[in-house]
Amino acid sequence: MNQSVSSVATEDRFQLATYKKMPIVAERGESVWLYTSDGEKYLDLYGGHAVAGTGHCHPHVVNALREQAGQLIFYSNLVYSNTRARAAEKLVSIAPSSLTKAFFCNSGTEANENAMRMARMATGREKILTFSGGFHGRTADSISATFLGKYRDIGKPNVPGHLEAEFGNIDAVQALADDTVAAIMLEPIQSMGGVRMAQPDFYRALRTLCDERGIVLIYDEVQTGVGRTGEWFFAGSEAGDGVVPDVVTLAKALGSGVPVGACLVSEAISSHIKENDLGTTFGGGMLAMAAVTATLEAIENDGMLENVRRVEAYLRRRLREVRQVVAVHGRGFLLGIEFEDNAAAVHKRLIERKIITGTSSNPKVLRLLPPLCLTEEHIDAFVLAADFHG
Ligand SMILES: Cc1ncc(COP(=O)(O)O)c(C=O)c1O
């Protein structure tokens, strides 16, 4: 039995089958490429689930991790650390200026749980309003905030006090967001929901409403953050009419694959949080913090934000030639290519031709979440392989 066949059989036998896997045994990664144990090479337009923002094994990140691993892998928040201090300072320095403090945790769902908890602490209220089609994670409070497909059902019993509004519909929000609501939380671009974005004035109207009614505005930027839209964050960007929320949550690309999550918070929120209100053993650990600093530096040093904007424009131009493409949704490298028909055939064809893309809850939408270093040459390879007319 060759090595790949054996790995598939062993994993199927010993790992709980909670994901529908692609027929790929990943062994090594470099930039936009994923190499299998059979020596095959895949173009990764899915970025390992939006995680490989700097690409696979970016040398700057790898060096930082090697160095940190030899020095100190972990110590908790009970001590200070140069590595943590640098990461926190760097992250806050690229954030919109009103977000002045970082809380570190380990994943996207944990960042969202903590964001909601902070909102409840800051307001003394309990309810959380989120949107149809949003995804916020799989732990109790986050899954209860996820009005998408079967998630709330599999998360039962749900945490009480979660309200659902239609994404993009400010009247629906106004009708629900009374003075019992602690926070409005949204994915500013709904990724899993089919890469759906609202009009800029919707984000502005949310900000105004939150200010008027004393509600905390939370952007779940687990996917849109850390450069994916061609800006560091959706918060403060033109696409969102410059709106800055009170809390931004991050994970995925923040550590280039080392698990790390974060909440960036304003002074109005942080002033309500005291010692021992929030915590997690691994949050702010040295290896993760070294990954955060190196990730942000790599994006900056390599000019990846400009790259995302340029290559996005090129992809959009190339897709205009394709009759079967009805629309291209999203921003930067969080893109949803909508087809006239089901996108599954294109997704399958691309895997056969060694290109990894993603699907979404909208069967007509193919999702791209590539590393931020993807180039025009890779786009050409994608358009050719997709054989849209085939
Ligand atoms: C927008 C969004 N929020 C939260 C999460 C949950 O993140 P994690 O899987 O790290 O808990 C995800 C994961 O896909 C996500 O896409």
mmCIF file of C-alpha atoms and ligand atoms in Angstrom:
data_model
loop_
_atom_site.group_PDB
_atom_site.id
_atom_site.type_symbol
_atom_site.label_atom_id
_atom_site.label_comp_id
_atom_site.label_asym_id
_atom_site.label_seq_id
_atom_site.Cartn_x
_atom_site.Cartn_y
_atom_site.Cartn_z
ATOM 1 C CA MET A 1 0.000 0.000 0.000
ATOM 2 C CA ASN A 2 1.444 3.412 -0.870
ATOM 3 C CA GLN A 3 1.795 6.040 1.824
ATOM 4 C CA SER A 4 -1.176 8.182 0.760
ATOM 5 C CA VAL A 5 -3.620 5.295 0.612
ATOM 6 C CA SER A 6 -2.448 4.193 4.038
ATOM 7 C CA SER A 7 -2.844 7.699 5.536
ATOM 8 C CA VAL A 8 -6.391 7.969 4.181
ATOM 9 C CA ALA A 9 -7.305 4.560 5.601
ATOM 10 C CA THR A 10 -5.698 5.283 8.977
ATOM 11 C CA GLU A 11 -7.302 8.705 9.338
ATOM 12 C CA ASP A 12 -10.703 7.358 8.314
ATOM 13 C CA ARG A 13 -10.329 4.619 10.885
ATOM 14 C CA PHE A 14 -9.130 6.692 13.832
ATOM 15 C CA GLN A 15 -10.421 10.243 13.321
ATOM 16 C CA LEU A 16 -14.065 11.130 13.837
ATOM 17 C CA ALA A 17 -15.422 11.880 10.365
ATOM 18 C CA THR A 18 -16.703 15.428 10.901
ATOM 19 C CA TYR A 19 -15.482 16.900 7.606
ATOM 20 C CA LYS A 20 -16.021 15.881 3.991
ATOM 21 C CA LYS A 21 -12.396 15.687 2.909
ATOM 22 C CA MET A 22 -10.792 16.259 -0.457
ATOM 23 C CA PRO A 23 -8.759 13.344 -1.846
ATOM 24 C CA ILE A 24 -5.481 15.025 -0.893
ATOM 25 C CA VAL A 25 -2.805 13.961 1.616
ATOM 26 C CA ALA A 26 -1.053 17.222 2.471
ATOM 27 C CA GLU A 27 2.619 16.988 3.282
ATOM 28 C CA ARG A 28 4.365 20.262 2.589
ATOM 29 C CA GLY A 29 3.457 23.823 1.716
ATOM 30 C CA GLU A 30 5.233 26.695 0.067
ATOM 31 C CA SER A 31 3.621 30.037 -0.752
ATOM 32 C CA VAL A 32 0.459 29.321 -2.789
ATOM 33 C CA TRP A 33 1.370 25.660 -3.280
ATOM 34 C CA LEU A 34 0.415 22.565 -1.341
ATOM 35 C CA TYR A 35 2.429 19.393 -1.995
ATOM 36 C CA THR A 36 1.020 15.925 -1.358
ATOM 37 C CA SER A 37 2.783 12.842 -0.069
ATOM 38 C CA ASP A 38 2.651 11.515 -3.662
ATOM 39 C CA GLY A 39 4.692 14.479 -4.830
ATOM 40 C CA GLU A 40 1.744 16.204 -6.519
ATOM 41 C CA LYS A 41 1.360 19.952 -6.375
ATOM 42 C CA TYR A 42 -1.899 21.861 -5.835
ATOM 43 C CA LEU A 43 -2.565 25.567 -6.318
ATOM 44 C CA ASP A 44 -4.277 26.544 -3.064
ATOM 45 C CA LEU A 45 -7.001 29.095 -3.757
ATOM 46 C CA TYR A 46 -8.689 28.153 -0.479
ATOM 47 C CA GLY A 47 -5.729 29.077 1.718
ATOM 48 C CA GLY A 48 -6.252 26.119 4.061
ATOM 49 C CA HIS A 49 -9.649 27.550 5.128
ATOM 50 C CA ALA A 50 -8.598 31.244 4.869
ATOM 51 C CA VAL A 51 -5.717 30.626 7.265
ATOM 52 C CA ALA A 52 -2.663 30.775 5.005
ATOM 53 C CA GLY A 53 -2.833 34.541 4.441
ATOM 54 C CA THR A 54 0.929 34.869 4.153
ATOM 55 C CA GLY A 55 1.018 31.690 2.073
ATOM 56 C CA HIS A 56 2.202 28.327 3.329
ATOM 57 C CA CYS A 57 5.382 28.395 5.398
ATOM 58 C CA HIS A 58 6.373 31.988 4.702
ATOM 59 C CA PRO A 59 10.126 32.081 5.496
ATOM 60 C CA HIS A 60 9.801 35.076 7.836
ATOM 61 C CA VAL A 61 7.107 33.278 9.857
ATOM 62 C CA VAL A 62 8.986 29.978 9.868
ATOM 63 C CA ASN A 63 12.174 31.659 11.103
ATOM 64 C CA ALA A 64 10.325 33.521 13.841
ATOM 65 C CA LEU A 65 8.666 30.293 15.009
ATOM 66 C CA ARG A 66 11.920 28.343 14.954
ATOM 67 C CA GLU A 67 13.646 31.026 16.985
ATOM 68 C CA GLN A 68 10.782 31.349 19.489
ATOM 69 C CA ALA A 69 10.410 27.570 19.880
ATOM 70 C CA GLY A 70 14.051 27.351 20.911
ATOM 71 C CA GLN A 71 13.657 30.177 23.394
ATOM 72 C CA LEU A 72 10.300 29.746 25.151
ATOM 73 C CA ILE A 73 7.251 27.983 23.715
ATOM 74 C CA PHE A 74 4.796 29.098 26.347
ATOM 75 C CA TYR A 75 4.184 30.950 29.508
ATOM 76 C CA SER A 76 0.800 32.285 30.550
ATOM 77 C CA ASN A 77 -0.489 35.823 31.077
ATOM 78 C CA LEU A 78 0.706 35.675 34.679
ATOM 79 C CA VAL A 79 4.038 36.976 33.415
ATOM 80 C CA TYR A 80 5.087 39.708 30.999
ATOM 81 C CA SER A 81 6.865 38.842 27.759
ATOM 82 C CA ASN A 82 8.719 40.808 25.092
ATOM 83 C CA THR A 83 7.177 38.575 22.433
ATOM 84 C CA ARG A 84 3.631 39.291 23.656
ATOM 85 C CA ALA A 85 4.320 42.994 24.075
ATOM 86 C CA ARG A 86 5.580 43.238 20.481
ATOM 87 C CA ALA A 87 2.592 41.348 19.071
ATOM 88 C CA ALA A 88 0.043 43.426 20.982
ATOM 89 C CA GLU A 89 1.736 46.692 20.000
ATOM 90 C CA LYS A 90 2.024 45.687 16.353
ATOM 91 C CA LEU A 91 -1.590 44.522 16.114
ATOM 92 C CA VAL A 92 -2.968 47.668 17.754
ATOM 93 C CA SER A 93 -0.712 49.842 15.573
ATOM 94 C CA ILE A 94 -2.341 48.619 12.335
ATOM 95 C CA ALA A 95 -5.910 48.770 13.722
ATOM 96 C CA PRO A 96 -8.229 51.790 13.377
ATOM 97 C CA SER A 97 -7.074 54.301 16.003
ATOM 98 C CA SER A 98 -10.111 53.923 18.301
ATOM 99 C CA LEU A 99 -9.322 50.232 18.881
ATOM 100 C CA THR A 100 -6.638 50.536 21.480
ATOM 101 C CA LYS A 101 -6.340 47.169 23.222
ATOM 102 C CA ALA A 102 -5.999 43.511 22.250
ATOM 103 C CA PHE A 103 -7.276 40.432 24.080
ATOM 104 C CA PHE A 104 -5.675 37.197 22.870
ATOM 105 C CA CYS A 105 -7.312 33.788 22.735
ATOM 106 C CA ASN A 106 -7.055 30.715 20.528
ATOM 107 C CA SER A 107 -9.734 30.629 17.840
ATOM 108 C CA GLY A 108 -12.459 32.540 16.049
ATOM 109 C CA THR A 109 -15.320 31.148 18.064
ATOM 110 C CA GLU A 110 -13.520 32.000 21.303
ATOM 111 C CA ALA A 111 -12.872 35.559 20.111
ATOM 112 C CA ASN A 112 -16.588 35.946 19.383
ATOM 113 C CA GLU A 113 -17.637 34.460 22.747
ATOM 114 C CA ASN A 114 -15.380 36.957 24.503
ATOM 115 C CA ALA A 115 -16.610 39.855 22.364
ATOM 116 C CA MET A 116 -20.216 39.072 23.277
ATOM 117 C CA ARG A 117 -19.284 38.710 26.937
ATOM 118 C CA MET A 118 -17.515 42.089 26.900
ATOM 119 C CA ALA A 119 -20.586 43.691 25.312
ATOM 120 C CA ARG A 120 -22.800 42.270 28.066
ATOM 121 C CA MET A 121 -20.389 43.506 30.720
ATOM 122 C CA ALA A 122 -20.170 46.971 29.177
ATOM 123 C CA THR A 123 -23.921 47.448 28.780
ATOM 124 C CA GLY A 124 -25.430 45.362 31.583
ATOM 125 C CA ARG A 125 -27.764 43.904 28.925
ATOM 126 C CA GLU A 126 -27.975 40.342 27.659
ATOM 127 C CA LYS A 127 -29.356 40.055 24.135
ATOM 128 C CA ILE A 128 -27.241 39.740 21.000
ATOM 129 C CA LEU A 129 -28.518 40.567 17.524
ATOM 130 C CA THR A 130 -26.919 38.834 14.528
ATOM 131 C CA PHE A 131 -27.880 38.253 10.919
ATOM 132 C CA SER A 132 -29.348 35.517 8.737
ATOM 133 C CA GLY A 133 -26.517 33.917 6.772
ATOM 134 C CA GLY A 134 -23.763 34.843 9.244
ATOM 135 C CA PHE A 135 -21.399 32.276 10.736
ATOM 136 C CA HIS A 136 -19.716 32.906 14.085
ATOM 137 C CA GLY A 137 -18.365 29.556 15.300
ATOM 138 C CA ARG A 138 -19.332 26.340 16.982
ATOM 139 C CA THR A 139 -19.131 26.888 20.753
ATOM 140 C CA ALA A 140 -22.376 27.530 22.656
ATOM 141 C CA ASP A 141 -22.803 31.311 22.398
ATOM 142 C CA SER A 142 -21.269 31.638 18.920
ATOM 143 C CA ILE A 143 -23.332 28.830 17.410
ATOM 144 C CA SER A 144 -26.426 30.389 18.981
ATOM 145 C CA ALA A 145 -25.500 33.585 17.113
ATOM 146 C CA THR A 146 -25.206 31.654 13.836
ATOM 147 C CA PHE A 147 -28.420 31.824 11.839
ATOM 148 C CA LEU A 148 -27.165 29.712 8.962
ATOM 149 C CA GLY A 149 -28.312 26.256 7.927
ATOM 150 C CA LYS A 150 -28.348 23.606 10.616
ATOM 151 C CA TYR A 151 -25.830 25.195 13.003
ATOM 152 C CA ARG A 152 -28.211 26.460 15.684
ATOM 153 C CA ASP A 153 -29.949 23.091 15.664
ATOM 154 C CA ILE A 154 -26.758 21.133 16.238
ATOM 155 C CA GLY A 155 -25.874 23.622 18.998
ATOM 156 C CA LYS A 156 -29.068 23.011 21.020
ATOM 157 C CA PRO A 157 -29.926 23.925 23.691
ATOM 158 C CA ASN A 158 -29.059 27.412 22.449
ATOM 159 C CA VAL A 159 -27.958 30.257 24.671
ATOM 160 C CA PRO A 160 -31.079 32.406 25.210
ATOM 161 C CA GLY A 161 -31.383 35.984 24.018
ATOM 162 C CA HIS A 162 -30.109 35.670 20.437
ATOM 163 C CA LEU A 163 -32.060 37.668 17.857
ATOM 164 C CA GLU A 164 -31.935 37.318 14.056
ATOM 165 C CA ALA A 165 -32.298 40.109 11.495
ATOM 166 C CA GLU A 166 -32.069 40.127 7.712
ATOM 167 C CA PHE A 167 -28.583 41.098 6.546
ATOM 168 C CA GLY A 168 -28.557 44.492 4.835
ATOM 169 C CA ASN A 169 -32.033 45.470 6.089
ATOM 170 C CA ILE A 170 -31.709 48.339 8.567
ATOM 171 C CA ASP A 171 -35.487 48.500 9.177
ATOM 172 C CA ALA A 172 -35.394 44.915 10.439
ATOM 173 C CA VAL A 173 -32.554 45.828 12.793
ATOM 174 C CA GLN A 174 -34.318 48.943 14.033
ATOM 175 C CA ALA A 175 -37.423 46.922 14.868
ATOM 176 C CA LEU A 176 -35.481 44.460 17.033
ATOM 177 C CA ALA A 177 -32.639 46.457 18.555
ATOM 178 C CA ASP A 178 -34.257 47.882 21.665
ATOM 179 C CA ASP A 179 -32.646 48.736 25.010
ATOM 180 C CA THR A 180 -32.325 45.077 26.008
ATOM 181 C CA VAL A 181 -29.770 44.446 23.255
ATOM 182 C CA ALA A 182 -26.118 44.420 24.309
ATOM 183 C CA ALA A 183 -24.520 43.959 20.894
ATOM 184 C CA ILE A 184 -25.057 43.756 17.179
ATOM 185 C CA MET A 185 -22.519 41.350 15.711
ATOM 186 C CA LEU A 186 -21.913 40.733 12.031
ATOM 187 C CA GLU A 187 -19.535 39.292 9.516
ATOM 188 C CA PRO A 188 -19.161 42.458 7.432
ATOM 189 C CA ILE A 189 -18.831 40.179 4.418
ATOM 190 C CA GLN A 190 -20.751 36.954 5.032
ATOM 191 C CA SER A 191 -18.346 34.328 3.787
ATOM 192 C CA MET A 192 -19.892 30.908 4.329
ATOM 193 C CA GLY A 193 -23.286 32.468 3.581
ATOM 194 C CA GLY A 194 -22.185 32.856 -0.061
ATOM 195 C CA VAL A 195 -19.863 35.898 0.122
ATOM 196 C CA ARG A 196 -22.596 38.467 0.720
ATOM 197 C CA MET A 197 -21.831 42.128 1.327
ATOM 198 C CA ALA A 198 -24.198 44.948 2.254
ATOM 199 C CA GLN A 199 -24.260 48.471 0.819
ATOM 200 C CA PRO A 200 -21.846 50.907 2.576
ATOM 201 C CA ASP A 201 -24.770 52.876 4.022
ATOM 202 C CA PHE A 202 -25.966 49.772 5.889
ATOM 203 C CA TYR A 203 -22.769 49.691 7.974
ATOM 204 C CA ARG A 204 -23.078 53.432 8.607
ATOM 205 C CA ALA A 205 -26.715 53.034 9.674
ATOM 206 C CA LEU A 206 -25.723 50.249 12.087
ATOM 207 C CA ARG A 207 -23.076 52.497 13.635
ATOM 208 C CA THR A 208 -25.574 55.334 14.079
ATOM 209 C CA LEU A 209 -28.191 53.031 15.575
ATOM 210 C CA CYS A 210 -25.695 51.512 18.009
ATOM 211 C CA ASP A 211 -24.570 54.979 19.113
ATOM 212 C CA GLU A 212 -28.147 56.154 19.611
ATOM 213 C CA ARG A 213 -29.266 53.085 21.555
ATOM 214 C CA GLY A 214 -26.116 52.343 23.549
ATOM 215 C CA ILE A 215 -25.462 49.049 21.728
ATOM 216 C CA VAL A 216 -21.982 47.599 21.157
ATOM 217 C CA LEU A 217 -21.106 47.029 17.490
ATOM 218 C CA ILE A 218 -18.965 43.931 16.882
ATOM 219 C CA TYR A 219 -17.384 43.028 13.539
ATOM 220 C CA ASP A 220 -16.499 39.359 13.246
ATOM 221 C CA GLU A 221 -13.425 39.765 11.025
ATOM 222 C CA VAL A 222 -12.246 36.190 11.463
ATOM 223 C CA GLN A 223 -12.269 35.949 7.664
ATOM 224 C CA THR A 224 -12.167 39.558 6.488
ATOM 225 C CA GLY A 225 -9.357 40.648 8.835
ATOM 226 C CA VAL A 226 -5.573 40.605 8.537
ATOM 227 C CA GLY A 227 -5.405 41.866 4.967
ATOM 228 C CA ARG A 228 -7.845 39.606 3.173
ATOM 229 C CA THR A 229 -9.911 42.453 1.703
ATOM 230 C CA GLY A 230 -6.831 44.365 0.538
ATOM 231 C CA GLU A 231 -7.017 46.497 3.699
ATOM 232 C CA TRP A 232 -5.835 45.380 7.108
ATOM 233 C CA PHE A 233 -9.445 45.232 8.279
ATOM 234 C CA PHE A 234 -12.936 45.786 6.885
ATOM 235 C CA ALA A 235 -13.349 48.110 9.897
ATOM 236 C CA GLY A 236 -12.534 51.619 8.755
ATOM 237 C CA SER A 237 -12.473 50.646 5.074
ATOM 238 C CA GLU A 238 -14.190 52.453 2.237
ATOM 239 C CA ALA A 239 -16.342 49.399 1.466
ATOM 240 C CA GLY A 240 -17.906 49.847 4.901
ATOM 241 C CA ASP A 241 -18.172 53.659 4.644
ATOM 242 C CA GLY A 242 -15.259 54.050 7.045
ATOM 243 C CA VAL A 243 -17.275 52.656 9.969
ATOM 244 C CA VAL A 244 -15.256 51.441 12.936
ATOM 245 C CA PRO A 245 -17.036 49.073 15.364
ATOM 246 C CA ASP A 246 -16.382 48.873 19.112
ATOM 247 C CA VAL A 247 -14.907 45.385 18.859
ATOM 248 C CA VAL A 248 -13.204 43.508 16.011
ATOM 249 C CA THR A 249 -12.671 39.766 16.347
ATOM 250 C CA LEU A 250 -9.850 37.998 14.523
ATOM 251 C CA ALA A 251 -8.427 34.489 14.079
ATOM 252 C CA LYS A 252 -7.639 32.344 10.999
ATOM 253 C CA ALA A 253 -4.873 34.214 9.121
ATOM 254 C CA LEU A 254 -3.654 36.055 12.229
ATOM 255 C CA GLY A 255 -1.057 33.397 13.075
ATOM 256 C CA SER A 256 -0.391 32.008 9.576
ATOM 257 C CA GLY A 257 -1.626 28.626 10.846
ATOM 258 C CA VAL A 258 -0.546 28.755 14.477
ATOM 259 C CA PRO A 259 -3.875 28.814 16.377
ATOM 260 C CA VAL A 260 -4.571 32.311 17.698
ATOM 261 C CA GLY A 261 -7.603 34.540 18.076
ATOM 262 C CA ALA A 262 -7.963 38.130 19.216
ATOM 263 C CA CYS A 263 -10.459 40.830 20.107
ATOM 264 C CA LEU A 264 -9.481 44.413 19.363
ATOM 265 C CA VAL A 265 -11.486 46.736 21.594
ATOM 266 C CA SER A 266 -12.150 50.417 22.106
ATOM 267 C CA GLU A 267 -11.534 52.288 25.342
ATOM 268 C CA ALA A 268 -15.311 52.441 25.925
ATOM 269 C CA ILE A 269 -15.304 48.640 26.163
ATOM 270 C CA SER A 270 -11.954 47.999 27.819
ATOM 271 C CA SER A 271 -12.783 50.399 30.653
ATOM 272 C CA HIS A 272 -15.460 47.913 31.821
ATOM 273 C CA ILE A 273 -13.170 44.865 31.868
ATOM 274 C CA LYS A 274 -11.374 44.080 35.095
ATOM 275 C CA GLU A 275 -8.872 41.495 36.237
ATOM 276 C CA ASN A 276 -10.166 37.945 35.953
ATOM 277 C CA ASP A 277 -13.230 38.924 33.885
ATOM 278 C CA LEU A 278 -11.792 37.164 30.832
ATOM 279 C CA GLY A 279 -9.072 34.603 30.433
ATOM 280 C CA THR A 280 -7.729 31.501 28.747
ATOM 281 C CA THR A 281 -4.585 29.519 29.500
ATOM 282 C CA PHE A 282 -3.104 29.520 26.023
ATOM 283 C CA GLY A 283 -4.124 33.061 24.964
ATOM 284 C CA GLY A 284 -1.069 35.240 24.414
ATOM 285 C CA GLY A 285 1.371 32.310 24.495
ATOM 286 C CA MET A 286 4.801 33.048 23.071
ATOM 287 C CA LEU A 287 4.717 30.798 20.022
ATOM 288 C CA ALA A 288 1.366 32.223 18.923
ATOM 289 C CA MET A 289 2.538 35.785 19.630
ATOM 290 C CA ALA A 290 5.700 35.285 17.576
ATOM 291 C CA ALA A 291 3.465 34.048 14.761
ATOM 292 C CA VAL A 292 1.248 37.149 14.987
ATOM 293 C CA THR A 293 4.143 39.628 14.772
ATOM 294 C CA ALA A 294 5.850 37.725 11.959
ATOM 295 C CA THR A 295 2.578 37.404 10.031
ATOM 296 C CA LEU A 296 1.869 41.127 10.176
ATOM 297 C CA GLU A 297 5.479 41.941 9.271
ATOM 298 C CA ALA A 298 5.442 39.539 6.324
ATOM 299 C CA ILE A 299 2.256 41.114 4.950
ATOM 300 C CA GLU A 300 3.814 44.558 5.324
ATOM 301 C CA ASN A 301 7.307 43.691 4.034
ATOM 302 C CA ASP A 302 5.990 41.922 0.941
ATOM 303 C CA GLY A 303 3.414 44.610 0.069
ATOM 304 C CA MET A 304 0.648 42.015 0.194
ATOM 305 C CA LEU A 305 -2.215 44.494 0.693
ATOM 306 C CA GLU A 306 -1.383 46.250 -2.585
ATOM 307 C CA ASN A 307 -0.921 42.855 -4.214
ATOM 308 C CA VAL A 308 -4.423 41.766 -3.151
ATOM 309 C CA ARG A 309 -5.980 44.901 -4.631
ATOM 310 C CA ARG A 310 -4.100 44.595 -7.936
ATOM 311 C CA VAL A 311 -4.679 40.882 -8.430
ATOM 312 C CA GLU A 312 -8.344 41.150 -7.431
ATOM 313 C CA ALA A 313 -8.849 43.735 -10.189
ATOM 314 C CA TYR A 314 -7.090 41.420 -12.670
ATOM 315 C CA LEU A 315 -9.260 38.436 -11.679
ATOM 316 C CA ARG A 316 -12.410 40.487 -12.048
ATOM 317 C CA ARG A 317 -11.288 41.563 -15.551
ATOM 318 C CA ARG A 318 -10.552 37.963 -16.555
ATOM 319 C CA LEU A 319 -13.913 36.739 -15.265
ATOM 320 C CA ARG A 320 -15.760 39.358 -17.299
ATOM 321 C CA GLU A 321 -14.881 37.260 -20.366
ATOM 322 C CA VAL A 322 -16.768 34.295 -18.932
ATOM 323 C CA ARG A 323 -20.437 34.156 -19.906
ATOM 324 C CA GLN A 324 -21.300 31.555 -17.227
ATOM 325 C CA VAL A 325 -20.197 33.888 -14.420
ATOM 326 C CA VAL A 326 -23.206 35.925 -13.304
ATOM 327 C CA ALA A 327 -21.408 38.003 -10.638
ATOM 328 C CA VAL A 328 -18.254 38.222 -8.543
ATOM 329 C CA HIS A 329 -19.090 39.001 -4.914
ATOM 330 C CA GLY A 330 -16.870 40.160 -2.063
ATOM 331 C CA ARG A 331 -13.710 42.108 -1.783
ATOM 332 C CA GLY A 332 -9.978 41.506 -2.195
ATOM 333 C CA PHE A 333 -9.220 37.816 -1.752
ATOM 334 C CA LEU A 334 -12.551 36.919 -0.191
ATOM 335 C CA LEU A 335 -14.416 36.347 -3.411
ATOM 336 C CA GLY A 336 -17.548 34.456 -4.389
ATOM 337 C CA ILE A 337 -17.857 33.601 -8.069
ATOM 338 C CA GLU A 338 -21.531 33.132 -8.830
ATOM 339 C CA PHE A 339 -22.472 30.873 -11.733
ATOM 340 C CA GLU A 340 -25.724 30.514 -13.639
ATOM 341 C CA ASP A 341 -25.865 26.909 -12.440
ATOM 342 C CA ASN A 342 -24.487 24.917 -9.548
ATOM 343 C CA ALA A 343 -20.775 25.574 -8.913
ATOM 344 C CA ALA A 344 -20.088 21.977 -7.810
ATOM 345 C CA ALA A 345 -19.020 20.817 -11.292
ATOM 346 C CA VAL A 346 -16.406 23.582 -11.560
ATOM 347 C CA HIS A 347 -15.180 22.884 -8.017
ATOM 348 C CA LYS A 348 -14.763 19.184 -8.849
ATOM 349 C CA ARG A 349 -13.068 19.883 -12.189
ATOM 350 C CA LEU A 350 -10.619 22.207 -10.470
ATOM 351 C CA ILE A 351 -9.665 19.576 -7.867
ATOM 352 C CA GLU A 352 -9.034 17.102 -10.680
ATOM 353 C CA ARG A 353 -6.807 19.746 -12.273
ATOM 354 C CA LYS A 354 -4.977 20.320 -8.994
ATOM 355 C CA ILE A 355 -6.528 23.598 -7.912
ATOM 356 C CA ILE A 356 -8.228 23.860 -4.512
ATOM 357 C CA THR A 357 -11.199 26.218 -4.197
ATOM 358 C CA GLY A 358 -14.089 26.402 -1.724
ATOM 359 C CA THR A 359 -17.843 26.084 -1.827
ATOM 360 C CA SER A 360 -20.370 27.937 0.347
ATOM 361 C CA SER A 361 -23.943 27.587 1.553
ATOM 362 C CA ASN A 362 -25.043 29.033 -1.812
ATOM 363 C CA PRO A 363 -24.648 26.141 -4.297
ATOM 364 C CA LYS A 364 -24.101 28.579 -7.179
ATOM 365 C CA VAL A 365 -21.119 30.272 -5.519
ATOM 366 C CA LEU A 366 -17.506 29.119 -5.722
ATOM 367 C CA ARG A 367 -15.434 30.654 -2.933
ATOM 368 C CA LEU A 368 -11.836 31.842 -3.257
ATOM 369 C CA LEU A 369 -9.770 32.579 -0.124
ATOM 370 C CA PRO A 370 -6.224 32.383 -1.480
ATOM 371 C CA PRO A 371 -2.965 33.467 0.151
ATOM 372 C CA LEU A 372 -2.425 37.217 -0.144
ATOM 373 C CA CYS A 373 0.673 36.600 -2.301
ATOM 374 C CA LEU A 374 -1.274 35.101 -5.230
ATOM 375 C CA THR A 375 -0.258 36.626 -8.580
ATOM 376 C CA GLU A 376 -1.754 37.246 -12.029
ATOM 377 C CA GLU A 377 0.056 34.159 -13.303
ATOM 378 C CA HIS A 378 -1.857 31.988 -10.832
ATOM 379 C CA ILE A 379 -5.113 33.628 -11.907
ATOM 380 C CA ASP A 380 -4.342 32.708 -15.521
ATOM 381 C CA ALA A 381 -3.746 29.095 -14.456
ATOM 382 C CA PHE A 382 -7.048 29.118 -12.546
ATOM 383 C CA VAL A 383 -9.105 30.562 -15.408
ATOM 384 C CA LEU A 384 -7.563 28.093 -17.867
ATOM 385 C CA ALA A 385 -8.087 25.080 -15.598
ATOM 386 C CA ALA A 386 -11.627 26.054 -14.635
ATOM 387 C CA ASP A 387 -12.539 25.639 -18.313
ATOM 388 C CA PHE A 388 -15.732 27.558 -17.577
ATOM 389 C CA HIS A 389 -17.105 26.864 -21.029
ATOM 390 C CA GLY A 390 -16.545 23.098 -20.635
HETATM 391 C C1 LIG B 1 -16.571 34.486 10.148
HETATM 392 C C2 LIG B 1 -16.173 33.391 11.070
HETATM 393 N N1 LIG B 1 -16.293 33.584 12.387
HETATM 394 C C3 LIG B 1 -15.911 32.646 13.279
HETATM 395 C C4 LIG B 1 -15.399 31.434 12.858
HETATM 396 C C5 LIG B 1 -14.979 30.409 13.870
HETATM 397 O O1 LIG B 1 -13.601 30.344 13.903
HETATM 398 P P1 LIG B 1 -12.862 29.065 14.532
HETATM 399 O O2 LIG B 1 -13.136 27.918 13.608
HETATM 400 O O3 LIG B 1 -11.422 29.464 14.585
HETATM 401 O O4 LIG B 1 -13.458 28.861 15.871
HETATM 402 C C6 LIG B 1 -15.256 31.186 11.492
HETATM 403 C C7 LIG B 1 -14.722 29.894 11.021
HETATM 404 O O5 LIG B 1 -14.874 29.483 9.903
HETATM 405 C C8 LIG B 1 -15.642 32.187 10.571
HETATM 406 O O6 LIG B 1 -15.533 32.013 9.265
#
